PDB file of C-alpha atoms and ligand atoms in Angstrom:
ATOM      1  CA  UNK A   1     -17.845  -6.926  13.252  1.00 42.00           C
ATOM      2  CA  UNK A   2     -21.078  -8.968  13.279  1.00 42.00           C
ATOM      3  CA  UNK A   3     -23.712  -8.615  15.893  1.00 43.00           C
ATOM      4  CA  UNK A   4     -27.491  -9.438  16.558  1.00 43.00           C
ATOM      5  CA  UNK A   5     -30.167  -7.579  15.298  1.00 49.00           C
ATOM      6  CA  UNK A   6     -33.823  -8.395  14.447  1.00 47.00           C
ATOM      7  CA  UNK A   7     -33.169  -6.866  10.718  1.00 51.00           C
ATOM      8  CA  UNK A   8     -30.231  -7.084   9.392  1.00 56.00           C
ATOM      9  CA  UNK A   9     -29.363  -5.414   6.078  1.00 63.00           C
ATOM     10  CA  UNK A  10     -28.894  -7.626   2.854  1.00 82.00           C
ATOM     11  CA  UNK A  11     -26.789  -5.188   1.235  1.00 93.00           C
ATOM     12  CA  UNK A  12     -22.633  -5.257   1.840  1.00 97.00           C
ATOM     13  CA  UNK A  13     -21.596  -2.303   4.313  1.00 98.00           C
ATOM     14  CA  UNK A  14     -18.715  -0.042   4.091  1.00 98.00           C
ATOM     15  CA  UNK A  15     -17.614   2.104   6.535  1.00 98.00           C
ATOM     16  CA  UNK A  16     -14.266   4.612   5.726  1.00 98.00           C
ATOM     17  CA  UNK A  17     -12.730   6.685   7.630  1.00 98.00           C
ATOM     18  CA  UNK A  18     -11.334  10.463   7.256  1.00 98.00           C
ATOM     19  CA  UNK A  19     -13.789  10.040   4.332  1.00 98.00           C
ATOM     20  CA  UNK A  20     -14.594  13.787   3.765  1.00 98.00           C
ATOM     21  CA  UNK A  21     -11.646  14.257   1.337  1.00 98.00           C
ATOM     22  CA  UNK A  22      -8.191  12.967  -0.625  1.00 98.00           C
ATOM     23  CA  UNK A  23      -8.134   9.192  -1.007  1.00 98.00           C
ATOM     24  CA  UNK A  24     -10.955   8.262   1.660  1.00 98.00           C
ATOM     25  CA  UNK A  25     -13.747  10.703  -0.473  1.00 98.00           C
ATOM     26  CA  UNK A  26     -12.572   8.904  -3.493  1.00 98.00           C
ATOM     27  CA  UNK A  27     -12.536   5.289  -1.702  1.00 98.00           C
ATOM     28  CA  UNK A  28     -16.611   6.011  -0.553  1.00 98.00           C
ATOM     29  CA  UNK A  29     -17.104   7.078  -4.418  1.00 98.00           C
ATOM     30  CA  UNK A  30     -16.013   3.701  -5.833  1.00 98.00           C
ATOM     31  CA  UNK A  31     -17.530   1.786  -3.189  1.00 98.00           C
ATOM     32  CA  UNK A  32     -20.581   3.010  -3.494  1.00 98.00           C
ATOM     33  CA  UNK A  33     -20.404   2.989  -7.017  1.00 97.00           C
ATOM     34  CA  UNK A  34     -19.819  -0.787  -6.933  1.00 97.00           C
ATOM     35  CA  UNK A  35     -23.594  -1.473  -5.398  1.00 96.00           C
ATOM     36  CA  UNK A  36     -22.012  -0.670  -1.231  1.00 98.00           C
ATOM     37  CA  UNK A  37     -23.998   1.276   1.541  1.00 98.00           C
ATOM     38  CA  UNK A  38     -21.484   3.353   2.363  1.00 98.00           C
ATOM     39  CA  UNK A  39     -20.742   5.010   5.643  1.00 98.00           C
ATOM     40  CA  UNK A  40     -19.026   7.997   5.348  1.00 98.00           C
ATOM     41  CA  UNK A  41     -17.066   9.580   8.694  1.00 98.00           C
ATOM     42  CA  UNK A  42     -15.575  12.496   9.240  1.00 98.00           C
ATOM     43  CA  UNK A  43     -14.481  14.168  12.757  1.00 98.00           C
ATOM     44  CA  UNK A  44     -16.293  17.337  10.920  1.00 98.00           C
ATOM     45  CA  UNK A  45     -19.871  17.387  10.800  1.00 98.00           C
ATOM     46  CA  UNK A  46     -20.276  20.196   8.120  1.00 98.00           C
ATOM     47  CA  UNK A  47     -17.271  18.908   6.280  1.00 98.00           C
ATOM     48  CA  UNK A  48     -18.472  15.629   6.168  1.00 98.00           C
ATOM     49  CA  UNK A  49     -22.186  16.077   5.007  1.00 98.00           C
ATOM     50  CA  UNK A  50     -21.047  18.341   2.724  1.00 98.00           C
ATOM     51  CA  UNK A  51     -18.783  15.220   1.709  1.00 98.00           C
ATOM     52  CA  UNK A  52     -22.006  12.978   1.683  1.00 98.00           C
ATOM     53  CA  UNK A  53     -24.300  15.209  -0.391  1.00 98.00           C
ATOM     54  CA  UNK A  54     -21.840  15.554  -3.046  1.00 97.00           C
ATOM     55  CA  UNK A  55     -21.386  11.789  -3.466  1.00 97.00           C
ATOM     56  CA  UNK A  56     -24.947  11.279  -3.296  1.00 97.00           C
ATOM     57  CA  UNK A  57     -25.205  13.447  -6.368  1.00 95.00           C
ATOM     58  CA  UNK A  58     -24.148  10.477  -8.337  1.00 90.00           C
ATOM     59  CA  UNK A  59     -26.855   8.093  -6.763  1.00 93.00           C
ATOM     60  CA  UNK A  60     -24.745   6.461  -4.722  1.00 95.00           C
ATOM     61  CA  UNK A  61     -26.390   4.627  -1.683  1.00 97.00           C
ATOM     62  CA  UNK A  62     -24.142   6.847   1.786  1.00 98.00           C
ATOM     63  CA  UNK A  63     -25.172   8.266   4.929  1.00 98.00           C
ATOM     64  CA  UNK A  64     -22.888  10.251   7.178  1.00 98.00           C
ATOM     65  CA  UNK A  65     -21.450   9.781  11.267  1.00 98.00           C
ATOM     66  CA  UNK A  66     -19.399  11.590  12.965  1.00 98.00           C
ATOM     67  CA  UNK A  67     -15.885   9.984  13.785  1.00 98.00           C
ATOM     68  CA  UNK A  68     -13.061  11.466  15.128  1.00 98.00           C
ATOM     69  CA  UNK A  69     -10.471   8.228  15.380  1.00 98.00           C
ATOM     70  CA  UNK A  70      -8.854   9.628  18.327  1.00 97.00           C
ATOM     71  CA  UNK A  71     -12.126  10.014  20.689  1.00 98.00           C
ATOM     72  CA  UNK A  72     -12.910   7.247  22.420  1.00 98.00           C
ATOM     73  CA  UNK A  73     -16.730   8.661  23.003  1.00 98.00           C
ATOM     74  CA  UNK A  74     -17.041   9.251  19.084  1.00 98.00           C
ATOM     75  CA  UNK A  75     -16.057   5.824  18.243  1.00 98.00           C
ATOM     76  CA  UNK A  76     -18.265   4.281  20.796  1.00 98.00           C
ATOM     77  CA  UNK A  77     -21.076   6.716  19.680  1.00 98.00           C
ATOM     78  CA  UNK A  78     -20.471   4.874  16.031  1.00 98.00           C
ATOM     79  CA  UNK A  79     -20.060   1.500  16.807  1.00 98.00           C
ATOM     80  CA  UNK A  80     -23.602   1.817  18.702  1.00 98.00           C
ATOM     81  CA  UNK A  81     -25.225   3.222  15.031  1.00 98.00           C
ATOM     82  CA  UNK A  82     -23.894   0.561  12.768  1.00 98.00           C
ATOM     83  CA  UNK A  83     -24.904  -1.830  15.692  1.00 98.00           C
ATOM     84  CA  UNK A  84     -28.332  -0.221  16.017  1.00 98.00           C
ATOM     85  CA  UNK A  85     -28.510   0.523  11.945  1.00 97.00           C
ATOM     86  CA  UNK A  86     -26.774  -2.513   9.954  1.00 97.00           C
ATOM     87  CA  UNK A  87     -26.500  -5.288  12.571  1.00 97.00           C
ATOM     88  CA  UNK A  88     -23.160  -5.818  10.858  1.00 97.00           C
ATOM     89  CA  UNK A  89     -20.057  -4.220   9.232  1.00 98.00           C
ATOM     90  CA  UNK A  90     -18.129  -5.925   6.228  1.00 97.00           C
ATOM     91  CA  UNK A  91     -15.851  -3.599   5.451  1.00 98.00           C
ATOM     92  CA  UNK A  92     -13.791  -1.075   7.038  1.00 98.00           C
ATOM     93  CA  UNK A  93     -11.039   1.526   5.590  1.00 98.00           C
ATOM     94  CA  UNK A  94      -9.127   2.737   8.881  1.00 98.00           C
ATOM     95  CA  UNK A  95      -7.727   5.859   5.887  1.00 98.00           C
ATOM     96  CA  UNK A  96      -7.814   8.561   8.251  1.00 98.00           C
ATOM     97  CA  UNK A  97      -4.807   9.964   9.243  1.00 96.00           C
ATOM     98  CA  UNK A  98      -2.513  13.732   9.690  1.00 94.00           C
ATOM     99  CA  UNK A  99       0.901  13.498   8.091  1.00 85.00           C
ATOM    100  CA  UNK A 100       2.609  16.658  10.675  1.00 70.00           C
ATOM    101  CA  UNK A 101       3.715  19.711   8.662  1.00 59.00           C
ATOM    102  CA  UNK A 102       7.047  20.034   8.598  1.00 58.00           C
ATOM    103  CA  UNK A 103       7.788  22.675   5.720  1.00 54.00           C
ATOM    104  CA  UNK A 104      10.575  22.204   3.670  1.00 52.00           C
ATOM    105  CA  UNK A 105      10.927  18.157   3.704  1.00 54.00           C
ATOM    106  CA  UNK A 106       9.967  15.858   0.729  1.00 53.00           C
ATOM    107  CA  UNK A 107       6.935  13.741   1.714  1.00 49.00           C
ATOM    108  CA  UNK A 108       8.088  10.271   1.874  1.00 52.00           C
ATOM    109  CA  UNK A 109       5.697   7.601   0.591  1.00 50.00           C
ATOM    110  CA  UNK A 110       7.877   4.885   1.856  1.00 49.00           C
ATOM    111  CA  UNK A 111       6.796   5.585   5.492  1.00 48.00           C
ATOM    112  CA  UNK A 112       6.614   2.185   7.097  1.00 49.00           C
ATOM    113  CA  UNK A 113      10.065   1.205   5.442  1.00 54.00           C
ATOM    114  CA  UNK A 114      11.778   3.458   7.367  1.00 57.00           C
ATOM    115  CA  UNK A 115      11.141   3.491  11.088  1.00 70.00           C
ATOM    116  CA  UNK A 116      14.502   3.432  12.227  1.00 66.00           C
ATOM    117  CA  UNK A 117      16.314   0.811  14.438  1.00 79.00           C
ATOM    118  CA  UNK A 118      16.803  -2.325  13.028  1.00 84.00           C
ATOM    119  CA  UNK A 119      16.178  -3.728  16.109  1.00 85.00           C
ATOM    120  CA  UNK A 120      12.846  -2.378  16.244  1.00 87.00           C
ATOM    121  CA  UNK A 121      12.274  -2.605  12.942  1.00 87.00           C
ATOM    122  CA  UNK A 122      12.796  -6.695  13.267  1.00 89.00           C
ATOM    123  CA  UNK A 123      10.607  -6.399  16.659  1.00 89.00           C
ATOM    124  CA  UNK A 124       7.725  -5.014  14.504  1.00 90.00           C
ATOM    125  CA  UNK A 125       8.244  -7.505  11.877  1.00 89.00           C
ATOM    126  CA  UNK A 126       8.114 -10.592  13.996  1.00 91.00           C
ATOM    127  CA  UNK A 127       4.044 -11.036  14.194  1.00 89.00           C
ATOM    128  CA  UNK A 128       4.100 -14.205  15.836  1.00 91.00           C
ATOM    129  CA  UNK A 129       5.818 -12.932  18.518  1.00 93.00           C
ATOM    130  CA  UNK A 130       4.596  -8.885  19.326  1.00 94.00           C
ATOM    131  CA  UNK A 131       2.044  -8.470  21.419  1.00 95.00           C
ATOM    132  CA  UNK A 132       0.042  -5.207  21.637  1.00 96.00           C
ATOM    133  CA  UNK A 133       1.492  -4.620  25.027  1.00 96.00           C
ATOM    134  CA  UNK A 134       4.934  -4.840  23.245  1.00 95.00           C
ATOM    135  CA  UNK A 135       3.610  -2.168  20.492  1.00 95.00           C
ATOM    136  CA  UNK A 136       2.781  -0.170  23.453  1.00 96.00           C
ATOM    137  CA  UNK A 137       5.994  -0.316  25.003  1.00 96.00           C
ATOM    138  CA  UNK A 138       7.961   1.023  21.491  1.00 95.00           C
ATOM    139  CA  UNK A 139       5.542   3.882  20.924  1.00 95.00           C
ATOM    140  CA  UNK A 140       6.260   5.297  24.692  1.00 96.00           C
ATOM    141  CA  UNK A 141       9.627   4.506  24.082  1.00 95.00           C
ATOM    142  CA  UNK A 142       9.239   6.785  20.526  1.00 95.00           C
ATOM    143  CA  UNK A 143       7.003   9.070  22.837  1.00 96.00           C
ATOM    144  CA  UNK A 144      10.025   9.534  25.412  1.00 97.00           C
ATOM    145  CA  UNK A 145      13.233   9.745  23.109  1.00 95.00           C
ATOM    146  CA  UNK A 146      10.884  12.875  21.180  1.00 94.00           C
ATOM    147  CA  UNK A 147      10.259  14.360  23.832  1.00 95.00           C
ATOM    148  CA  UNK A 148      13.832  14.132  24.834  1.00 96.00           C
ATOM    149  CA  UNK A 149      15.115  15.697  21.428  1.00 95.00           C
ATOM    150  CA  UNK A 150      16.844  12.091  21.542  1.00 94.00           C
ATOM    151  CA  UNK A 151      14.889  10.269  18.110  1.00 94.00           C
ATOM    152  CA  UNK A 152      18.722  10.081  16.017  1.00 91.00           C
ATOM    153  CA  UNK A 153      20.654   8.463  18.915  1.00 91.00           C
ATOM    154  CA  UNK A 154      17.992   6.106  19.220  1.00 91.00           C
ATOM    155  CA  UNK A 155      17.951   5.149  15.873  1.00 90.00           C
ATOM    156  CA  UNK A 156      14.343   6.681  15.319  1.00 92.00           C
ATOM    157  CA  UNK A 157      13.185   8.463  11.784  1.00 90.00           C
ATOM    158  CA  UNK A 158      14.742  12.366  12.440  1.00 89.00           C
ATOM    159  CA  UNK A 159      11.766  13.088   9.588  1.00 88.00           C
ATOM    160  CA  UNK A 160       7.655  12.828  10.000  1.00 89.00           C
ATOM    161  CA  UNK A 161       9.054  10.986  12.541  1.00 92.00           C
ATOM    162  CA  UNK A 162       6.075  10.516  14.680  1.00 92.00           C
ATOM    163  CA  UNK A 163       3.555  10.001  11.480  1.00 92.00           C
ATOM    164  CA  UNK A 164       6.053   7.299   9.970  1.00 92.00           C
ATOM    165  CA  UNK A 165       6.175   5.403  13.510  1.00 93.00           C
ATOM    166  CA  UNK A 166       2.572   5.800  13.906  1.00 93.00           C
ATOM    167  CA  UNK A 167       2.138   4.018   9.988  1.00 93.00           C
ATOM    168  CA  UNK A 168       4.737   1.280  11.275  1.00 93.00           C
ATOM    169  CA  UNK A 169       2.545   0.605  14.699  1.00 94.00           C
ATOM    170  CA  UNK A 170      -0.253  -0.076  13.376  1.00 95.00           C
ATOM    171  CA  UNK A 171       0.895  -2.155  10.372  1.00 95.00           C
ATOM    172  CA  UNK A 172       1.863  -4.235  13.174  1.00 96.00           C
ATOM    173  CA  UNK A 173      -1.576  -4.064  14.874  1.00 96.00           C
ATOM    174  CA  UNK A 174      -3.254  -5.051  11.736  1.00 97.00           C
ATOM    175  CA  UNK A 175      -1.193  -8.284  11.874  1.00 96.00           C
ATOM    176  CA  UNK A 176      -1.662  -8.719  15.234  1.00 97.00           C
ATOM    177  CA  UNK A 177      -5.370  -8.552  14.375  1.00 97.00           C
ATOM    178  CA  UNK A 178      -5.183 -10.874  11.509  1.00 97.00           C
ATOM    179  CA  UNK A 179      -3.686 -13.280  13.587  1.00 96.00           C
ATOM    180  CA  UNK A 180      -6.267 -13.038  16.211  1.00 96.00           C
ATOM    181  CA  UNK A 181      -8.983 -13.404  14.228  1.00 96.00           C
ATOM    182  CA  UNK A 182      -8.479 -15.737  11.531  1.00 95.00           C
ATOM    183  CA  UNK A 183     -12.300 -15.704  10.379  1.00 95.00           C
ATOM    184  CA  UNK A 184     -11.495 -11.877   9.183  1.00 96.00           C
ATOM    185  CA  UNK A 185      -9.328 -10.287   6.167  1.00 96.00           C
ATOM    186  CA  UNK A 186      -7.173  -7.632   8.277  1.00 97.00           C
ATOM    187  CA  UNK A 187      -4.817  -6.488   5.509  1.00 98.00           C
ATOM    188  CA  UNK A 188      -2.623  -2.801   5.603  1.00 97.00           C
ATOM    189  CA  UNK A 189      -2.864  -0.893   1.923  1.00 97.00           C
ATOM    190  CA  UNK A 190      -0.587   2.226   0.573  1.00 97.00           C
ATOM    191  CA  UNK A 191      -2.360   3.943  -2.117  1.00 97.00           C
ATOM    192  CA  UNK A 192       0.420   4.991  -3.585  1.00 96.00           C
ATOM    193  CA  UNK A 193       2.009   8.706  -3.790  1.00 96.00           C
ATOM    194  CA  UNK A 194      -1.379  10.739  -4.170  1.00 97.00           C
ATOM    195  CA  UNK A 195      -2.315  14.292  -4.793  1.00 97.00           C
ATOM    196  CA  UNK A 196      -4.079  15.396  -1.383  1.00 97.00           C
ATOM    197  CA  UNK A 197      -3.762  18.309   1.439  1.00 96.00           C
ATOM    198  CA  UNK A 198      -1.426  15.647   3.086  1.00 95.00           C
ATOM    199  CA  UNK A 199       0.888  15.660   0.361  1.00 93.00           C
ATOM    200  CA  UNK A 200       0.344  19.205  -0.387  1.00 92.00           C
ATOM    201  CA  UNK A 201      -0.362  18.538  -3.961  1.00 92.00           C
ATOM    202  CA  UNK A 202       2.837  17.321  -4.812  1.00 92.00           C
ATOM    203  CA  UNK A 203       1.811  13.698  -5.543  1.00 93.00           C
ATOM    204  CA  UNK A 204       1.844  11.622  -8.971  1.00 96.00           C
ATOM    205  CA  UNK A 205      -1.366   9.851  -8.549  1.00 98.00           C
ATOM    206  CA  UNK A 206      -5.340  10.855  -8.337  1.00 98.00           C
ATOM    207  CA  UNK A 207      -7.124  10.252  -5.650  1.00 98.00           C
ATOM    208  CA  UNK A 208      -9.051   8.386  -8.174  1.00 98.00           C
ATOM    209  CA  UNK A 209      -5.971   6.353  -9.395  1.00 98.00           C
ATOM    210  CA  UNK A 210      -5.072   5.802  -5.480  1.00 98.00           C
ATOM    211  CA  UNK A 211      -8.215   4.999  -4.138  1.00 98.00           C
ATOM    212  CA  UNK A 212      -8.395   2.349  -6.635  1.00 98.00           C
ATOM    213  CA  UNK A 213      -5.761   0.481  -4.970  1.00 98.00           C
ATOM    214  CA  UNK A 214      -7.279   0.447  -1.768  1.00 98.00           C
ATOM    215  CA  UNK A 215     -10.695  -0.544  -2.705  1.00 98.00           C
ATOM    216  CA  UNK A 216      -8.870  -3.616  -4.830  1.00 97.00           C
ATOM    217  CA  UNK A 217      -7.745  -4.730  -1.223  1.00 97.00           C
ATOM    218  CA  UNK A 218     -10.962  -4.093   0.625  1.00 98.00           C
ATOM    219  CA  UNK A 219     -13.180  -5.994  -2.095  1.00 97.00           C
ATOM    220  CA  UNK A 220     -10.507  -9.209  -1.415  1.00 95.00           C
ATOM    221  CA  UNK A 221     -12.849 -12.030  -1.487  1.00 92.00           C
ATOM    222  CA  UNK A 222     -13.502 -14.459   1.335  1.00 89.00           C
ATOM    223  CA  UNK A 223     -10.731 -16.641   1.567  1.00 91.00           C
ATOM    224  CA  UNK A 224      -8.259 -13.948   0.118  1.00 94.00           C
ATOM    225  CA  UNK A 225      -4.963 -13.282   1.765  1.00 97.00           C
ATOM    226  CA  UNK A 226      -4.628 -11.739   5.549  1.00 97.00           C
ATOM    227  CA  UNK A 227      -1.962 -10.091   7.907  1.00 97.00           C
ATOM    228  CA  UNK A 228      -0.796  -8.662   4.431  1.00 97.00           C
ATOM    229  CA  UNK A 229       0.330  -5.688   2.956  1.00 97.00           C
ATOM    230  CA  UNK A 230      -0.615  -4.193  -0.709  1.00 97.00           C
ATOM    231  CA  UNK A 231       1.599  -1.081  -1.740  1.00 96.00           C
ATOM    232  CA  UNK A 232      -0.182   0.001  -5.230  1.00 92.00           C
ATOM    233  CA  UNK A 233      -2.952  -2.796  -5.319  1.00 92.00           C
ATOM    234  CA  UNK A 234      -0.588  -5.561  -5.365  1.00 95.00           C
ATOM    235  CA  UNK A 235       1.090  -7.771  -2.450  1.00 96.00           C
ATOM    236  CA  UNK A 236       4.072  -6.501  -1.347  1.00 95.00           C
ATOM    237  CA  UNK A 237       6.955  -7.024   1.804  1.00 90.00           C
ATOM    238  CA  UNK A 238       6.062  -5.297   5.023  1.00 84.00           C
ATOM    239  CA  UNK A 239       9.804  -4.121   5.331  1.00 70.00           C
TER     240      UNK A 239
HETATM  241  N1  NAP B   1      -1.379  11.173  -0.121  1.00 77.25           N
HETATM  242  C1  NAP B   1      -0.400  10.273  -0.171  1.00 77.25           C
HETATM  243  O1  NAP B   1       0.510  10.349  -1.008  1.00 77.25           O
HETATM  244  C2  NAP B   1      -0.383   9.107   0.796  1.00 77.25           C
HETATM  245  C3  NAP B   1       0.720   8.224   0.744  1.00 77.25           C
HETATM  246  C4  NAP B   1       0.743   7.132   1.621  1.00 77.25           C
HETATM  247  C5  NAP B   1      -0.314   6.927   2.490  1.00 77.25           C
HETATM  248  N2  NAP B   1      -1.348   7.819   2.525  1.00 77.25           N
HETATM  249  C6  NAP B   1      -2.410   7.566   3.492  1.00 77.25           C
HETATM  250  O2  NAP B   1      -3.696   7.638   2.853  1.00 77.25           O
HETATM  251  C7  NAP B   1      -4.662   8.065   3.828  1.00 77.25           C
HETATM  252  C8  NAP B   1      -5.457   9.252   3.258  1.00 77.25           C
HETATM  253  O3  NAP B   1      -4.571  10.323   3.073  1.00 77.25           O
HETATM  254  P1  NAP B   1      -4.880  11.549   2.113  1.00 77.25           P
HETATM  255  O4  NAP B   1      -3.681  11.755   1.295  1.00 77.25           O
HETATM  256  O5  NAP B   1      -6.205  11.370   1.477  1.00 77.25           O
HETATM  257  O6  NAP B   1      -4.918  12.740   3.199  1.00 77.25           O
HETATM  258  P2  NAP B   1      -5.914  13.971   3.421  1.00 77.25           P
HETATM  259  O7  NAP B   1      -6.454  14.467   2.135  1.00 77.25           O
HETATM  260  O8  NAP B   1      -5.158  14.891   4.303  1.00 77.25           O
HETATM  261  O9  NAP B   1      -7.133  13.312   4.231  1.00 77.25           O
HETATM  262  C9  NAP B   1      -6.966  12.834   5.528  1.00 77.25           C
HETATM  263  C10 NAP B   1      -8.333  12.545   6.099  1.00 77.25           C
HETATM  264  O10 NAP B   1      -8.175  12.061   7.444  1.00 77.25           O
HETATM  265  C11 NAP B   1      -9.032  12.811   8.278  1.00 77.25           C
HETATM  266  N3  NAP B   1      -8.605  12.821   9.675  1.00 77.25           N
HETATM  267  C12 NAP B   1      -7.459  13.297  10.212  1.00 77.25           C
HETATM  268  N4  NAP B   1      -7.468  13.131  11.544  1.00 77.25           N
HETATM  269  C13 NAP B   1      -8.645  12.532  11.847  1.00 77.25           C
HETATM  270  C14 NAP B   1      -9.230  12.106  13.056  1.00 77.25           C
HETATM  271  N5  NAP B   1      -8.618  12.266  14.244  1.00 77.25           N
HETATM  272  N6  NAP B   1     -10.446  11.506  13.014  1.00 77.25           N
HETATM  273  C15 NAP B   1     -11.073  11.344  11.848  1.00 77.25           C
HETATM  274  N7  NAP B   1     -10.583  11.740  10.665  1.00 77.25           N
HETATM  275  C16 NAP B   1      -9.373  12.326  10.662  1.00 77.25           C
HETATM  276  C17 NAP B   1      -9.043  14.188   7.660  1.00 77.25           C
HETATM  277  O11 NAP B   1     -10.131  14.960   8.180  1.00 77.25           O
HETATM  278  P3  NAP B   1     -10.092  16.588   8.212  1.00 77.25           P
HETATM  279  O12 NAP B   1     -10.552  17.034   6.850  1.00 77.25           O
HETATM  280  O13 NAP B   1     -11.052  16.902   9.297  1.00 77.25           O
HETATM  281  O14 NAP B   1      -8.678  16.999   8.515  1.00 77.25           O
HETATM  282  C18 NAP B   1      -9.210  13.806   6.200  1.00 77.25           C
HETATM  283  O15 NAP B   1     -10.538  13.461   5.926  1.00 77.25           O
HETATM  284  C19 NAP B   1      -3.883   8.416   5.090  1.00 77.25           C
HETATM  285  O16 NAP B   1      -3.924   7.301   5.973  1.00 77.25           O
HETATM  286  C20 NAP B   1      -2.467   8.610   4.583  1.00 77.25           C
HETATM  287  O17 NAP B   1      -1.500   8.385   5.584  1.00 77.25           O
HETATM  288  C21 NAP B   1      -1.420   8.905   1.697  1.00 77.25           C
END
């Protein structure tokens, strides 16, 4: 994003978010740490300055704003301060996200590999052709067939069904994106299987170890790749 402003500032900006905790804390850490302003966001106030005072601790350069992803208001009310702040944005980590509880089922890592249908699973795949009214058609189609108790006839994923769909959709947007706006780096990153609250513990890496692989991808240089997709830091097959 890139807009007018009588002073804008010389140093890169960062802005991540669900950045209060797990892998999006860590990924504002080594951001900052690498000479970033950072913009933290959390949809919690008290849980995200609390977030922001701790990284400060280590000198790094991070102010706070609320963002809840899913409130249209909130983002506006954000895009207006980095607008009115920075004059710019250069980087952005879309991290935040809810994985559903469903006790008793092994957290998949794999999420966007498995979205069901073939069919829909070569719809998502062909980026030259889906269009974001398409996208929107599949997710009310996932909407309706849930709602119907109808996601295994339909060829759906029966588990985190609705947080592996959501993972798949907008891999897809992000290509749509990059393909839209060739001027950009638009690029979809899986830290890897992490120890957070979404994966109650149970994961293999640090949020240290998998926030490295995201920042990797959002410190791509100009002229790096686009429309891609990075599983562990390294370029990998959407499907
Ligand atoms: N952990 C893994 O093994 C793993 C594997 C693959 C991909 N990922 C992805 O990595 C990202 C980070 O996950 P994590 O493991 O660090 O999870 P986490 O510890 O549960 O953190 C999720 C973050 O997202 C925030 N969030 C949730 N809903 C939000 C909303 N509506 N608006 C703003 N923020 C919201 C949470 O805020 P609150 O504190 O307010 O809830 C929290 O800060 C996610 O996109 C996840 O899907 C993780």
């Amino acid at each position: 994003m890139e807009a007018a402003t009588s002073n804008p500032s010389s140093k890169r900006i960062a802005l991540v978010t669900g950045g209060n905790k797990g892998v999006g804390l860590e990924t504002c850490r080594q951001l900052a740490s690498k000479g970033l302003k950072v913009v933290l966001t959390a949809r919690n106030e008290a849980r995200g300055l609390e977030a922001v005072e701790g990284v400060r601790r280590s000198g790094a350069d991070v102010v706070f704003h609320q963002l809840d992803v899913i409130d249209p208001d909130s983002v506006a009310r954000l895009a207006d301060f980095v607008r009115d702040q920075f004059g710019k944005l250069d980087i952005l980590v879309n991290n935040a996200a809810v994985g559903g509880v469903e006790y008793g089922q092994e957290f998949d890592t794999n999420e966007e590999k498995h979205i069901g249908s073939e069919e829909v699973r070569q719809e998502l795949n062909d980026v030259d052709n889906l269009t974001e009214g398409r996208l929107d058609e599949l997710l009310e189609k996932f909407m309706k067939d849930f709602e119907a108790g109808a996601l295994e006839p339909h060829g759906w994923p029966t588990k985190f069904s609705a947080y592996k769909v959501a993972k798949a959709a907008m891999n897809a947007y992000s290509r749509i994106l990059a393909r839209r706006h060739p001027e950009l780096r638009v690029n979809c990153a899986h830290p890897g299987f992490v120890k957070t609250d979404m994966s109650m513990g149970s994961g293999v890496l640090t949020p240290e170890e998998g926030a490295r692989n995201l920042v990797k991808v959002a410190l791509l240089p100009d002229g790096g790749p686009t429309g891609a997709y990075f599983a562990m830091g390294e370029e990998a097959p959407f499907v």
